[in-house]
């Protein structure tokens, strides 16, 4: 099996993933499903399911037994399996999907394409396992601008640790973080009727600690950077990020924009 390097920062702390990115998953999933289109009797696949935010939303439409989901991270697969006990949830990477050709009516990947080791092969595999005419759809964060939390985080990191942060900024180094690049990938793998656009969601935070808590645990690329800092710089980053978000004292909300691409196999 392919070792998916992008999965490395998602191997642990599934509860922290929920607080970090998982809180965005249900509303983003609803928007992605609407863009992709799912019918109640469809058989569907969630690639890079994580703890199951998208798979769970898909199951509400088609029923668990019509949902399959894969992720290379065993802890995430365990959580997804527990949430959807009658779905087909497996440890696997996009690049080697363990399914026959033409198995599904639609395949989705939420916030995953940019982490794939070989995105052309991974999306090509999604196309292979979808029936002719079926949909392949995915979304990635607008790391450069519209994903408020991550953008504010890296801008704060540049402020307090410019030398260390320069090469880790996801706005600079994440692939498929623009609409053109993402839809271009769909065209590269010869998907048809390719369309794309933006998905916007808003999520609540209890307070600033609710946002900050996952980061020092090393979750995701932003967390991995945070965990690598000495305590003093980490505290400076915390202060700078809070300031950038208006020093919230109680509950607040943040918006996030993702790009989506959809095409037919
Ligand atoms: C940001 S999380 C998104 C999880 C989930 N889709 C969601 O919306 O909450 C990225 C996920 O991609 C998975 N991943 C990384 N490389 C992958 C690959 N090559 N194939 C499939 N999934 C991969 C990670 O393990 C992680 O679960």
mmCIF file of C-alpha atoms and ligand atoms in Angstrom:
data_model
loop_
_atom_site.group_PDB
_atom_site.id
_atom_site.type_symbol
_atom_site.label_atom_id
_atom_site.label_comp_id
_atom_site.label_asym_id
_atom_site.label_seq_id
_atom_site.Cartn_x
_atom_site.Cartn_y
_atom_site.Cartn_z
ATOM 1 C CA UNK A 1 0.000 0.000 0.000
ATOM 2 C CA UNK A 2 1.191 3.513 -0.740
ATOM 3 C CA UNK A 3 2.424 5.364 2.343
ATOM 4 C CA UNK A 4 0.541 8.652 2.155
ATOM 5 C CA UNK A 5 3.027 11.244 3.443
ATOM 6 C CA UNK A 6 0.298 13.880 3.764
ATOM 7 C CA UNK A 7 -1.413 11.692 6.334
ATOM 8 C CA UNK A 8 1.507 11.949 8.758
ATOM 9 C CA UNK A 9 0.171 14.974 10.631
ATOM 10 C CA UNK A 10 -3.262 13.352 10.972
ATOM 11 C CA UNK A 11 -2.187 10.105 12.661
ATOM 12 C CA UNK A 12 -3.144 10.972 16.220
ATOM 13 C CA UNK A 13 -5.351 13.171 18.376
ATOM 14 C CA UNK A 14 -8.645 12.465 16.613
ATOM 15 C CA UNK A 15 -10.489 14.470 19.288
ATOM 16 C CA UNK A 16 -8.211 17.437 18.598
ATOM 17 C CA UNK A 17 -8.873 17.073 14.860
ATOM 18 C CA UNK A 18 -12.554 17.572 15.646
ATOM 19 C CA UNK A 19 -11.815 20.847 17.401
ATOM 20 C CA UNK A 20 -9.315 21.959 14.757
ATOM 21 C CA UNK A 21 -10.887 21.163 11.346
ATOM 22 C CA UNK A 22 -13.600 18.620 12.118
ATOM 23 C CA UNK A 23 -15.893 21.408 13.358
ATOM 24 C CA UNK A 24 -16.018 22.683 9.759
ATOM 25 C CA UNK A 25 -16.725 19.232 8.289
ATOM 26 C CA UNK A 26 -20.543 18.894 8.551
ATOM 27 C CA UNK A 27 -21.419 22.283 7.023
ATOM 28 C CA UNK A 28 -18.690 21.980 4.398
ATOM 29 C CA UNK A 29 -19.906 18.449 3.590
ATOM 30 C CA UNK A 30 -23.465 19.682 3.075
ATOM 31 C CA UNK A 31 -22.200 22.349 0.668
ATOM 32 C CA UNK A 32 -19.941 19.898 -1.221
ATOM 33 C CA UNK A 33 -22.728 17.317 -1.526
ATOM 34 C CA UNK A 34 -25.054 19.983 -2.883
ATOM 35 C CA UNK A 35 -22.423 20.975 -5.450
ATOM 36 C CA UNK A 36 -21.717 17.350 -6.398
ATOM 37 C CA UNK A 37 -25.273 16.041 -6.296
ATOM 38 C CA UNK A 38 -26.330 12.837 -4.518
ATOM 39 C CA UNK A 39 -29.576 10.882 -4.972
ATOM 40 C CA UNK A 40 -31.162 8.914 -2.093
ATOM 41 C CA UNK A 41 -30.457 5.499 -3.684
ATOM 42 C CA UNK A 42 -26.858 6.267 -4.707
ATOM 43 C CA UNK A 43 -23.835 4.240 -3.582
ATOM 44 C CA UNK A 44 -21.140 6.715 -2.592
ATOM 45 C CA UNK A 45 -17.474 6.826 -1.542
ATOM 46 C CA UNK A 46 -15.724 9.246 0.832
ATOM 47 C CA UNK A 47 -11.961 9.343 0.132
ATOM 48 C CA UNK A 48 -9.789 10.586 3.013
ATOM 49 C CA UNK A 49 -12.776 10.354 5.353
ATOM 50 C CA UNK A 50 -10.905 11.336 8.538
ATOM 51 C CA UNK A 51 -13.219 10.816 11.523
ATOM 52 C CA UNK A 52 -16.205 10.770 9.155
ATOM 53 C CA UNK A 53 -17.700 14.256 8.877
ATOM 54 C CA UNK A 54 -18.533 13.903 5.171
ATOM 55 C CA UNK A 55 -19.337 10.167 5.344
ATOM 56 C CA UNK A 56 -21.867 10.807 8.123
ATOM 57 C CA UNK A 57 -23.561 13.560 6.118
ATOM 58 C CA UNK A 58 -23.641 11.261 3.058
ATOM 59 C CA UNK A 59 -25.179 8.479 5.198
ATOM 60 C CA UNK A 60 -28.033 10.803 6.175
ATOM 61 C CA UNK A 61 -28.971 10.940 2.472
ATOM 62 C CA UNK A 62 -28.240 7.436 1.143
ATOM 63 C CA UNK A 63 -28.127 5.286 4.312
ATOM 64 C CA UNK A 64 -24.975 3.886 5.954
ATOM 65 C CA UNK A 65 -25.068 0.657 3.975
ATOM 66 C CA UNK A 66 -24.612 2.676 0.770
ATOM 67 C CA UNK A 67 -21.541 4.514 2.074
ATOM 68 C CA UNK A 68 -17.925 3.405 1.717
ATOM 69 C CA UNK A 69 -15.073 5.436 3.196
ATOM 70 C CA UNK A 70 -11.283 5.148 3.222
ATOM 71 C CA UNK A 71 -8.430 6.914 4.992
ATOM 72 C CA UNK A 72 -4.763 5.932 5.462
ATOM 73 C CA UNK A 73 -4.894 6.947 9.145
ATOM 74 C CA UNK A 74 -5.982 3.954 11.306
ATOM 75 C CA UNK A 75 -7.162 6.093 14.283
ATOM 76 C CA UNK A 76 -9.427 8.121 11.972
ATOM 77 C CA UNK A 77 -10.790 4.937 10.376
ATOM 78 C CA UNK A 78 -11.629 3.565 13.855
ATOM 79 C CA UNK A 79 -13.589 6.712 14.739
ATOM 80 C CA UNK A 80 -15.398 6.741 11.380
ATOM 81 C CA UNK A 81 -16.263 3.033 11.752
ATOM 82 C CA UNK A 82 -17.670 3.632 15.230
ATOM 83 C CA UNK A 83 -19.853 6.445 13.885
ATOM 84 C CA UNK A 84 -21.038 4.391 10.895
ATOM 85 C CA UNK A 85 -20.969 0.725 11.957
ATOM 86 C CA UNK A 86 -22.789 -0.605 8.886
ATOM 87 C CA UNK A 87 -20.817 1.434 6.332
ATOM 88 C CA UNK A 88 -17.788 -0.080 4.547
ATOM 89 C CA UNK A 89 -14.900 1.849 6.175
ATOM 90 C CA UNK A 90 -11.334 0.792 5.353
ATOM 91 C CA UNK A 91 -7.715 1.834 5.863
ATOM 92 C CA UNK A 92 -6.547 2.772 2.355
ATOM 93 C CA UNK A 93 -5.052 5.659 0.402
ATOM 94 C CA UNK A 94 -6.691 7.354 -2.574
ATOM 95 C CA UNK A 95 -3.878 6.194 -4.823
ATOM 96 C CA UNK A 96 -4.837 2.518 -4.361
ATOM 97 C CA UNK A 97 -8.570 2.336 -3.769
ATOM 98 C CA UNK A 98 -9.586 -1.194 -2.770
ATOM 99 C CA UNK A 99 -12.711 -1.275 -4.975
ATOM 100 C CA UNK A 100 -13.660 -2.679 -8.379
ATOM 101 C CA UNK A 101 -14.123 -0.407 -11.395
ATOM 102 C CA UNK A 102 -17.556 1.266 -11.706
ATOM 103 C CA UNK A 103 -18.651 0.546 -8.105
ATOM 104 C CA UNK A 104 -20.054 3.923 -7.035
ATOM 105 C CA UNK A 105 -22.477 6.564 -8.276
ATOM 106 C CA UNK A 106 -20.292 9.300 -6.811
ATOM 107 C CA UNK A 107 -16.936 9.740 -5.060
ATOM 108 C CA UNK A 108 -16.070 12.675 -2.810
ATOM 109 C CA UNK A 109 -12.893 13.937 -1.164
ATOM 110 C CA UNK A 110 -13.201 16.754 1.360
ATOM 111 C CA UNK A 111 -9.963 18.643 2.201
ATOM 112 C CA UNK A 112 -7.858 15.693 0.993
ATOM 113 C CA UNK A 113 -6.584 16.204 -2.579
ATOM 114 C CA UNK A 114 -3.836 18.577 -1.395
ATOM 115 C CA UNK A 115 -2.569 15.921 1.044
ATOM 116 C CA UNK A 116 -2.457 13.067 -1.486
ATOM 117 C CA UNK A 117 0.993 11.692 -2.280
ATOM 118 C CA UNK A 118 0.053 11.500 -5.974
ATOM 119 C CA UNK A 119 -3.111 13.558 -6.629
ATOM 120 C CA UNK A 120 -3.316 12.645 -10.343
ATOM 121 C CA UNK A 121 -3.294 8.980 -9.429
ATOM 122 C CA UNK A 122 -5.632 9.506 -6.450
ATOM 123 C CA UNK A 123 -8.286 11.408 -8.410
ATOM 124 C CA UNK A 124 -7.744 8.961 -11.298
ATOM 125 C CA UNK A 125 -8.613 6.168 -8.877
ATOM 126 C CA UNK A 126 -11.758 8.032 -7.787
ATOM 127 C CA UNK A 127 -12.748 8.224 -11.457
ATOM 128 C CA UNK A 128 -12.013 4.503 -11.991
ATOM 129 C CA UNK A 129 -14.285 3.334 -9.157
ATOM 130 C CA UNK A 130 -17.182 5.599 -10.234
ATOM 131 C CA UNK A 131 -19.648 4.350 -12.845
ATOM 132 C CA UNK A 132 -19.602 6.045 -16.278
ATOM 133 C CA UNK A 133 -21.528 9.305 -15.916
ATOM 134 C CA UNK A 134 -21.104 9.296 -12.118
ATOM 135 C CA UNK A 135 -19.699 12.284 -10.229
ATOM 136 C CA UNK A 136 -16.239 12.874 -8.780
ATOM 137 C CA UNK A 137 -16.159 15.906 -6.470
ATOM 138 C CA UNK A 138 -13.713 17.434 -4.023
ATOM 139 C CA UNK A 139 -12.942 20.613 -2.143
ATOM 140 C CA UNK A 140 -9.792 22.208 -0.740
ATOM 141 C CA UNK A 141 -9.360 25.209 1.525
ATOM 142 C CA UNK A 142 -8.621 28.638 0.098
ATOM 143 C CA UNK A 143 -5.431 28.700 2.184
ATOM 144 C CA UNK A 144 -4.292 31.944 0.572
ATOM 145 C CA UNK A 145 -7.183 34.090 1.726
ATOM 146 C CA UNK A 146 -10.647 32.805 2.544
ATOM 147 C CA UNK A 147 -9.895 30.187 5.246
ATOM 148 C CA UNK A 148 -9.859 32.742 8.050
ATOM 149 C CA UNK A 149 -8.479 30.603 10.869
ATOM 150 C CA UNK A 150 -5.541 29.146 8.935
ATOM 151 C CA UNK A 151 -4.757 32.445 7.140
ATOM 152 C CA UNK A 152 -4.735 34.366 10.444
ATOM 153 C CA UNK A 153 -2.576 31.635 11.982
ATOM 154 C CA UNK A 154 0.167 31.814 9.313
ATOM 155 C CA UNK A 155 0.083 35.621 9.204
ATOM 156 C CA UNK A 156 0.643 35.571 12.984
ATOM 157 C CA UNK A 157 3.433 32.995 12.591
ATOM 158 C CA UNK A 158 5.195 35.281 10.078
ATOM 159 C CA UNK A 159 4.967 38.046 12.643
ATOM 160 C CA UNK A 160 6.576 36.136 15.539
ATOM 161 C CA UNK A 161 8.809 33.561 13.783
ATOM 162 C CA UNK A 162 9.406 34.807 10.234
ATOM 163 C CA UNK A 163 12.428 32.626 9.507
ATOM 164 C CA UNK A 164 10.861 29.396 10.758
ATOM 165 C CA UNK A 165 7.379 29.968 9.308
ATOM 166 C CA UNK A 166 8.254 31.056 5.755
ATOM 167 C CA UNK A 167 8.438 27.600 4.220
ATOM 168 C CA UNK A 168 5.490 26.122 6.166
ATOM 169 C CA UNK A 169 2.776 28.641 5.213
ATOM 170 C CA UNK A 170 0.033 26.514 3.647
ATOM 171 C CA UNK A 171 -1.049 29.531 1.594
ATOM 172 C CA UNK A 172 2.268 29.262 -0.201
ATOM 173 C CA UNK A 173 2.986 25.538 -0.261
ATOM 174 C CA UNK A 174 -0.396 23.779 -0.510
ATOM 175 C CA UNK A 175 -1.202 22.387 -3.917
ATOM 176 C CA UNK A 176 -4.698 22.695 -5.395
ATOM 177 C CA UNK A 177 -5.521 25.673 -3.178
ATOM 178 C CA UNK A 178 -6.839 27.754 -6.086
ATOM 179 C CA UNK A 179 -9.946 27.096 -8.166
ATOM 180 C CA UNK A 180 -7.907 27.002 -11.388
ATOM 181 C CA UNK A 181 -5.460 24.441 -10.045
ATOM 182 C CA UNK A 182 -8.192 22.221 -8.612
ATOM 183 C CA UNK A 183 -10.394 22.213 -11.730
ATOM 184 C CA UNK A 184 -7.196 21.787 -13.791
ATOM 185 C CA UNK A 185 -6.562 18.507 -11.935
ATOM 186 C CA UNK A 186 -10.085 17.346 -12.826
ATOM 187 C CA UNK A 187 -9.323 18.097 -16.495
ATOM 188 C CA UNK A 188 -5.911 16.376 -16.280
ATOM 189 C CA UNK A 189 -7.550 13.093 -15.297
ATOM 190 C CA UNK A 190 -10.077 13.494 -18.171
ATOM 191 C CA UNK A 191 -13.176 13.990 -16.078
ATOM 192 C CA UNK A 192 -15.981 15.474 -18.177
ATOM 193 C CA UNK A 193 -18.319 18.452 -17.708
ATOM 194 C CA UNK A 194 -15.878 19.887 -15.156
ATOM 195 C CA UNK A 195 -17.269 22.701 -13.022
ATOM 196 C CA UNK A 196 -16.001 24.483 -9.943
ATOM 197 C CA UNK A 197 -16.697 27.298 -7.554
ATOM 198 C CA UNK A 198 -16.556 28.331 -3.942
ATOM 199 C CA UNK A 199 -18.116 26.888 -0.800
ATOM 200 C CA UNK A 200 -18.469 29.190 2.190
ATOM 201 C CA UNK A 201 -19.175 28.092 5.745
ATOM 202 C CA UNK A 202 -19.192 29.725 9.173
ATOM 203 C CA UNK A 203 -18.391 27.903 12.417
ATOM 204 C CA UNK A 204 -18.778 28.861 16.080
ATOM 205 C CA UNK A 205 -16.005 28.855 18.710
ATOM 206 C CA UNK A 206 -16.714 28.904 22.446
ATOM 207 C CA UNK A 207 -13.776 31.253 23.016
ATOM 208 C CA UNK A 208 -10.197 31.750 21.841
ATOM 209 C CA UNK A 209 -8.925 28.740 23.844
ATOM 210 C CA UNK A 210 -11.380 26.556 21.954
ATOM 211 C CA UNK A 211 -9.565 27.582 18.743
ATOM 212 C CA UNK A 212 -6.037 27.446 20.168
ATOM 213 C CA UNK A 213 -6.138 24.162 22.149
ATOM 214 C CA UNK A 214 -5.594 21.748 19.197
ATOM 215 C CA UNK A 215 -2.596 23.611 17.751
ATOM 216 C CA UNK A 216 0.112 22.805 20.359
ATOM 217 C CA UNK A 217 -0.849 19.101 20.071
ATOM 218 C CA UNK A 218 0.674 19.025 16.567
ATOM 219 C CA UNK A 219 -2.506 18.349 14.572
ATOM 220 C CA UNK A 220 -2.270 19.157 10.846
ATOM 221 C CA UNK A 221 0.551 21.188 9.255
ATOM 222 C CA UNK A 222 -0.307 24.283 11.342
ATOM 223 C CA UNK A 223 -0.240 22.260 14.548
ATOM 224 C CA UNK A 224 3.006 20.503 13.587
ATOM 225 C CA UNK A 225 4.605 23.941 13.186
ATOM 226 C CA UNK A 226 3.155 25.145 16.493
ATOM 227 C CA UNK A 227 4.432 22.069 18.359
ATOM 228 C CA UNK A 228 7.938 22.635 16.950
ATOM 229 C CA UNK A 229 8.253 26.098 18.563
ATOM 230 C CA UNK A 230 9.918 26.794 21.913
ATOM 231 C CA UNK A 231 7.421 27.741 24.677
ATOM 232 C CA UNK A 232 8.172 31.457 24.472
ATOM 233 C CA UNK A 233 7.608 31.677 20.701
ATOM 234 C CA UNK A 234 4.522 29.490 21.012
ATOM 235 C CA UNK A 235 3.064 31.925 23.558
ATOM 236 C CA UNK A 236 3.930 34.876 21.291
ATOM 237 C CA UNK A 237 2.137 33.109 18.436
ATOM 238 C CA UNK A 238 -0.911 32.557 20.642
ATOM 239 C CA UNK A 239 -1.003 36.250 21.576
ATOM 240 C CA UNK A 240 -0.501 37.413 17.978
ATOM 241 C CA UNK A 241 -3.238 35.107 16.669
ATOM 242 C CA UNK A 242 -5.711 36.235 19.342
ATOM 243 C CA UNK A 243 -4.964 39.845 18.481
ATOM 244 C CA UNK A 244 -5.483 39.211 14.765
ATOM 245 C CA UNK A 245 -8.892 37.689 15.547
ATOM 246 C CA UNK A 246 -9.901 40.723 17.621
ATOM 247 C CA UNK A 247 -8.968 39.342 21.086
ATOM 248 C CA UNK A 248 -12.320 37.572 21.484
ATOM 249 C CA UNK A 249 -13.317 37.197 25.135
ATOM 250 C CA UNK A 250 -16.275 34.887 24.650
ATOM 251 C CA UNK A 251 -17.991 33.052 21.783
ATOM 252 C CA UNK A 252 -17.229 34.134 18.221
ATOM 253 C CA UNK A 253 -17.601 32.835 14.670
ATOM 254 C CA UNK A 254 -15.185 32.483 11.764
ATOM 255 C CA UNK A 255 -15.913 32.086 8.082
ATOM 256 C CA UNK A 256 -14.013 29.745 5.807
ATOM 257 C CA UNK A 257 -13.931 29.474 2.027
ATOM 258 C CA UNK A 258 -13.114 26.311 0.102
ATOM 259 C CA UNK A 259 -12.858 25.691 -3.628
ATOM 260 C CA UNK A 260 -14.666 22.752 -5.187
ATOM 261 C CA UNK A 261 -14.381 20.835 -8.437
ATOM 262 C CA UNK A 262 -16.890 18.358 -9.813
ATOM 263 C CA UNK A 263 -16.820 16.310 -12.993
ATOM 264 C CA UNK A 264 -18.338 13.196 -14.560
ATOM 265 C CA UNK A 265 -16.500 9.922 -15.059
HETATM 266 C C1 LIG B 1 -7.937 17.700 6.584
HETATM 267 S S1 LIG B 1 -8.253 15.997 6.795
HETATM 268 C C2 LIG B 1 -9.904 15.844 6.074
HETATM 269 C C3 LIG B 1 -10.685 14.726 6.695
HETATM 270 C C4 LIG B 1 -12.163 14.679 6.315
HETATM 271 N N1 LIG B 1 -12.343 14.479 4.898
HETATM 272 C C5 LIG B 1 -12.885 15.910 6.793
HETATM 273 O O1 LIG B 1 -13.415 16.662 5.970
HETATM 274 O O2 LIG B 1 -12.923 16.138 8.016
HETATM 275 C C6 LIG B 1 -7.230 15.251 5.565
HETATM 276 C C7 LIG B 1 -7.396 13.754 5.517
HETATM 277 O O3 LIG B 1 -6.732 13.252 4.359
HETATM 278 C C8 LIG B 1 -6.188 11.996 4.694
HETATM 279 N N2 LIG B 1 -5.182 11.657 3.678
HETATM 280 C C9 LIG B 1 -3.903 12.064 3.598
HETATM 281 N N3 LIG B 1 -3.302 11.508 2.527
HETATM 282 C C10 LIG B 1 -4.231 10.755 1.904
HETATM 283 C C11 LIG B 1 -4.215 9.917 0.741
HETATM 284 N N4 LIG B 1 -3.140 9.770 -0.003
HETATM 285 N N5 LIG B 1 -5.352 9.280 0.417
HETATM 286 C C12 LIG B 1 -6.481 9.446 1.147
HETATM 287 N N6 LIG B 1 -6.545 10.201 2.256
HETATM 288 C C13 LIG B 1 -5.435 10.861 2.631
HETATM 289 C C14 LIG B 1 -5.668 12.204 6.104
HETATM 290 O O4 LIG B 1 -5.415 11.000 6.793
HETATM 291 C C15 LIG B 1 -6.808 13.015 6.714
HETATM 292 O O5 LIG B 1 -7.793 12.201 7.268
#
